[in-house]
mmCIF file of C-alpha atoms in Angstrom:
data_model
loop_
_atom_site.group_PDB
_atom_site.id
_atom_site.type_symbol
_atom_site.label_atom_id
_atom_site.label_comp_id
_atom_site.label_asym_id
_atom_site.label_seq_id
_atom_site.Cartn_x
_atom_site.Cartn_y
_atom_site.Cartn_z
ATOM 1 C CA MET A 1 119.801 63.776 91.976
ATOM 2 C CA ILE A 2 117.254 65.050 93.043
ATOM 3 C CA LEU A 3 118.967 67.401 94.931
ATOM 4 C CA LEU A 4 121.617 68.014 93.350
ATOM 5 C CA CYS A 5 118.725 69.257 90.683
ATOM 6 C CA THR A 6 117.357 70.681 93.682
ATOM 7 C CA PHE A 7 120.649 73.183 94.348
ATOM 8 C CA LEU A 8 121.473 73.911 90.665
ATOM 9 C CA PHE A 9 118.091 75.400 90.249
ATOM 10 C CA GLY A 10 117.941 76.856 93.595
ATOM 11 C CA GLY A 11 121.421 78.861 92.485
ATOM 12 C CA LEU A 12 120.230 80.024 89.084
ATOM 13 C CA LEU A 13 117.027 81.790 91.395
ATOM 14 C CA SER A 14 119.546 83.596 93.795
ATOM 15 C CA GLY A 15 121.063 84.012 90.571
ATOM 16 C CA CYS A 16 118.166 85.746 88.724
ATOM 17 C CA SER A 17 117.504 88.047 91.872
ATOM 18 C CA ASN A 18 121.132 89.523 92.085
ATOM 19 C CA SER A 19 120.658 92.926 91.918
ATOM 20 C CA ASN A 20 123.928 93.268 90.756
ATOM 21 C CA THR A 21 123.597 91.369 87.608
ATOM 22 C CA ASP A 22 123.775 93.160 84.266
ATOM 23 C CA PRO A 23 120.794 92.845 82.564
ATOM 24 C CA GLN A 24 122.932 92.418 79.360
ATOM 25 C CA THR A 25 125.345 89.879 79.811
ATOM 26 C CA GLU A 26 122.029 87.763 81.547
ATOM 27 C CA THR A 27 120.035 87.844 78.542
ATOM 28 C CA THR A 28 123.210 86.634 76.579
ATOM 29 C CA VAL A 29 123.884 84.013 78.830
ATOM 30 C CA GLN A 30 119.753 83.169 78.646
ATOM 31 C CA LEU A 31 119.871 83.077 74.868
ATOM 32 C CA GLU A 32 123.817 81.219 75.024
ATOM 33 C CA GLU A 33 121.947 78.624 77.262
ATOM 34 C CA THR A 34 119.122 77.980 75.076
ATOM 35 C CA ALA A 35 121.065 76.713 71.539
ATOM 36 C CA GLY A 36 122.836 75.306 73.558
ATOM 37 C CA SER A 37 120.200 72.607 74.745
ATOM 38 C CA LEU A 38 117.616 72.913 71.906
ATOM 39 C CA THR A 39 119.734 72.630 68.871
ATOM 40 C CA GLY A 40 119.414 71.841 64.564
ATOM 41 C CA SER A 41 116.745 72.702 62.086
ATOM 42 C CA GLY A 42 114.678 69.115 61.657
ATOM 43 C CA THR A 43 110.934 69.422 61.704
ATOM 44 C CA PHE A 44 108.610 67.068 63.816
ATOM 45 C CA ASP A 45 105.575 66.335 61.784
ATOM 46 C CA TRP A 46 103.942 62.997 62.933
ATOM 47 C CA ASP A 47 102.868 60.736 60.007
ATOM 48 C CA THR A 48 106.547 61.076 58.475
ATOM 49 C CA ALA A 49 107.392 59.767 61.711
ATOM 50 C CA MET A 50 105.226 57.108 61.953
ATOM 51 C CA SER A 51 105.490 55.666 58.852
ATOM 52 C CA GLN A 52 109.345 54.615 58.986
ATOM 53 C CA THR A 53 108.849 52.846 62.317
ATOM 54 C CA THR A 54 111.513 49.579 62.605
ATOM 55 C CA LEU A 55 110.603 47.167 65.392
ATOM 56 C CA ASP A 56 113.954 44.990 65.739
ATOM 57 C CA GLY A 57 114.733 46.045 62.039
ATOM 58 C CA LYS A 58 111.525 44.940 60.935
ATOM 59 C CA ALA A 59 109.729 47.274 59.613
ATOM 60 C CA ILE A 60 105.642 47.298 61.317
ATOM 61 C CA PRO A 61 102.965 50.273 60.746
ATOM 62 C CA MET A 62 102.400 52.400 63.060
ATOM 63 C CA PRO A 63 99.064 52.164 65.380
ATOM 64 C CA PHE A 64 100.533 47.966 65.180
ATOM 65 C CA THR A 65 98.169 45.133 65.826
ATOM 66 C CA MET A 66 99.417 41.761 67.485
ATOM 67 C CA ASN A 67 98.736 40.592 63.903
ATOM 68 C CA ASP A 68 101.173 42.934 62.260
ATOM 69 C CA LEU A 69 104.028 41.658 64.956
ATOM 70 C CA GLY A 70 103.655 38.085 63.998
ATOM 71 C CA ASP A 71 104.331 34.979 66.318
ATOM 72 C CA GLU A 72 107.992 36.326 67.471
ATOM 73 C CA TYR A 73 105.889 38.289 70.282
ATOM 74 C CA HIS A 74 102.679 37.649 72.824
ATOM 75 C CA LEU A 75 101.534 39.347 74.943
ATOM 76 C CA GLY A 76 101.180 38.463 78.975
ATOM 77 C CA SER A 77 97.965 38.559 81.311
ATOM 78 C CA MET A 78 95.357 41.292 80.572
ATOM 79 C CA GLY A 79 93.703 43.637 82.422
ATOM 80 C CA ASP A 80 91.472 46.391 82.818
ATOM 81 C CA ASP A 81 93.119 50.019 82.720
ATOM 82 C CA PRO A 82 91.239 51.253 86.353
ATOM 83 C CA PHE A 83 91.608 54.650 85.840
ATOM 84 C CA THR A 84 89.153 55.063 82.363
ATOM 85 C CA ASN A 85 87.363 52.006 82.116
ATOM 86 C CA ASP A 86 88.099 52.629 77.824
ATOM 87 C CA GLY A 87 90.558 50.037 77.490
ATOM 88 C CA CYS A 88 92.514 46.824 78.160
ATOM 89 C CA THR A 89 96.650 46.482 78.783
ATOM 90 C CA ALA A 90 99.584 44.168 78.534
ATOM 91 C CA ALA A 91 103.471 43.738 78.754
ATOM 92 C CA LEU A 92 104.542 42.774 75.655
ATOM 93 C CA TYR A 93 106.950 40.055 75.447
ATOM 94 C CA ASN A 94 109.500 38.805 72.345
ATOM 95 C CA SER A 95 110.268 35.260 71.880
ATOM 96 C CA ASN A 96 113.078 34.273 74.615
ATOM 97 C CA ASP A 97 110.043 35.967 77.480
ATOM 98 C CA ASP A 98 111.481 38.724 77.871
ATOM 99 C CA ARG A 99 109.344 41.976 78.519
ATOM 100 C CA ILE A 100 110.146 44.265 76.431
ATOM 101 C CA ALA A 101 107.315 46.994 76.651
ATOM 102 C CA PHE A 102 103.794 47.985 78.307
ATOM 103 C CA LEU A 103 100.916 47.914 76.214
ATOM 104 C CA GLU A 104 97.519 49.775 76.025
ATOM 105 C CA PHE A 105 94.007 48.907 73.948
ATOM 106 C CA ASN A 106 92.188 52.105 73.717
ATOM 107 C CA HIS A 107 88.038 51.646 73.624
ATOM 108 C CA VAL A 108 88.112 48.203 73.727
ATOM 109 C CA LEU A 109 88.132 46.138 77.117
ATOM 110 C CA THR A 110 89.768 43.125 78.373
ATOM 111 C CA GLU A 111 86.252 40.789 77.497
ATOM 112 C CA ASP A 112 86.194 42.231 73.941
ATOM 113 C CA TYR A 113 90.068 41.824 72.666
ATOM 114 C CA ALA A 114 91.173 40.591 69.782
ATOM 115 C CA ASP A 115 94.694 40.578 68.197
ATOM 116 C CA ASP A 116 93.343 42.753 65.304
ATOM 117 C CA CYS A 117 92.876 45.561 67.807
ATOM 118 C CA PRO A 118 95.264 48.369 67.285
ATOM 119 C CA VAL A 119 97.293 49.967 69.991
ATOM 120 C CA GLY A 120 97.214 53.006 71.723
ATOM 121 C CA TYR A 121 99.425 53.643 73.569
ATOM 122 C CA ILE A 122 102.931 52.025 73.854
ATOM 123 C CA GLY A 123 105.705 52.455 77.086
ATOM 124 C CA HIS A 124 109.514 51.367 76.516
ATOM 125 C CA LEU A 125 108.973 49.408 73.685
ATOM 126 C CA ASP A 126 112.489 48.419 73.178
ATOM 127 C CA GLY A 127 113.844 47.251 69.836
ATOM 128 C CA LEU A 128 111.692 50.381 68.471
ATOM 129 C CA SER A 129 113.132 53.170 66.282
ATOM 130 C CA ILE A 130 111.390 56.073 65.025
ATOM 131 C CA GLN A 131 113.171 57.973 61.846
ATOM 132 C CA GLY A 132 116.385 56.235 62.861
ATOM 133 C CA ILE A 133 115.591 57.412 66.639
ATOM 134 C CA GLN A 134 115.990 55.099 68.682
ATOM 135 C CA VAL A 135 117.626 53.929 72.928
ATOM 136 C CA ASP A 136 121.410 55.204 73.067
ATOM 137 C CA THR A 137 120.585 58.086 70.848
ATOM 138 C CA PRO A 138 122.243 61.235 70.808
ATOM 139 C CA MET A 139 119.488 64.135 71.524
ATOM 140 C CA GLU A 140 121.870 65.963 68.785
ATOM 141 C CA GLN A 141 120.577 63.837 66.390
ATOM 142 C CA VAL A 142 116.776 63.431 67.931
ATOM 143 C CA TYR A 143 116.814 67.676 67.315
ATOM 144 C CA GLU A 144 118.755 67.495 63.664
ATOM 145 C CA THR A 145 115.312 65.469 63.111
ATOM 146 C CA TRP A 146 112.556 65.946 64.768
ATOM 147 C CA GLY A 147 113.384 70.028 65.919
ATOM 148 C CA GLN A 148 113.364 71.901 69.294
ATOM 149 C CA PRO A 149 110.031 69.299 70.983
ATOM 150 C CA ASN A 150 106.833 71.123 72.031
ATOM 151 C CA LYS A 151 107.312 70.846 75.259
ATOM 152 C CA ARG A 152 109.427 69.801 78.518
ATOM 153 C CA GLY A 153 108.087 67.454 80.681
ATOM 154 C CA SER A 154 107.897 68.059 84.337
ATOM 155 C CA ALA A 155 110.977 65.867 85.235
ATOM 156 C CA PRO A 156 113.860 67.670 83.277
ATOM 157 C CA SER A 157 114.265 64.197 80.916
ATOM 158 C CA ALA A 158 111.559 64.621 78.826
ATOM 159 C CA TYR A 159 110.756 66.529 75.996
ATOM 160 C CA TYR A 160 107.296 66.196 74.184
ATOM 161 C CA TYR A 161 106.933 66.213 69.936
ATOM 162 C CA SER A 162 103.098 66.180 69.395
ATOM 163 C CA SER A 163 100.968 66.620 66.639
ATOM 164 C CA PRO A 164 97.302 68.324 67.869
ATOM 165 C CA ASP A 165 96.024 65.015 69.190
ATOM 166 C CA LYS A 166 98.960 61.970 69.038
ATOM 167 C CA CYS A 167 102.702 62.106 71.575
ATOM 168 C CA ILE A 168 105.493 60.906 71.351
ATOM 169 C CA ILE A 169 107.784 61.670 75.330
ATOM 170 C CA VAL A 170 110.982 60.982 73.911
ATOM 171 C CA TYR A 171 113.243 60.845 77.290
ATOM 172 C CA TYR A 172 116.528 60.735 78.122
ATOM 173 C CA ASP A 173 120.099 60.890 80.138
ATOM 174 C CA ASP A 174 123.544 62.625 79.683
ATOM 175 C CA ASP A 175 122.477 63.529 76.259
ATOM 176 C CA ARG A 176 121.671 60.446 74.920
ATOM 177 C CA VAL A 177 117.321 58.559 74.494
ATOM 178 C CA THR A 178 116.780 55.384 77.307
ATOM 179 C CA SER A 179 113.292 55.301 76.001
ATOM 180 C CA MET A 180 109.755 56.884 74.638
ATOM 181 C CA ASP A 181 106.397 56.730 75.038
ATOM 182 C CA ILE A 182 103.360 56.995 72.065
ATOM 183 C CA PHE A 183 100.391 57.876 72.585
ATOM 184 C CA PHE A 184 97.920 57.726 69.517
ATOM 185 C CA GLU A 185 94.986 59.616 71.485
ATOM 186 C CA TYR A 186 96.440 62.239 73.395
ATOM 187 C CA GLN A 187 94.813 65.601 75.330
ATOM 188 C CA GLU A 188 96.761 67.550 76.955
ATOM 189 C CA THR A 189 95.850 68.088 80.631
ATOM 190 C CA GLU A 190 96.598 70.725 83.222
ATOM 191 C CA GLU A 191 99.067 68.268 84.898
ATOM 192 C CA SER A 192 101.010 67.806 81.334
ATOM 193 C CA LYS A 193 100.854 71.388 80.251
#
């Protein structure tokens, strides 16, 4: 896949440097590519998206606590975040002991964690739906609901939908959603710009 992307990207670069290219044709092609890849009239609104969130069909508040999820879900072993030293992390399991997500709780270390602490980050939560967007949703529906993303991720298959300090990253493949990450405290870094 990387080799294919490199080949295609290299082809695009060599095509752009061709001095025989008609500028009018080149502009038209770029506009068509942009219009074809990101379409839709939707507008992303964080509060609206978070107010229409379900897990396995059950409405949940965002950010949720373990108390909000109930006895059907439990955390695996917990550890302090080694990068920030200002939070703790754990895997989330369902009643069948299937790991369904990775969670981080901000501003609380393992020794101080309680089930009423709100989640600060959710990674790849199986069964999550936000405004009807979930795993296997066509990207066309994402664009119709949320419009164009704020930016494309460093990987070509990730789009960022964000408010000033919160963010949803939508990952996709073959024009269908494969997973989402949700940050309830988000700061854009030089690497993520």
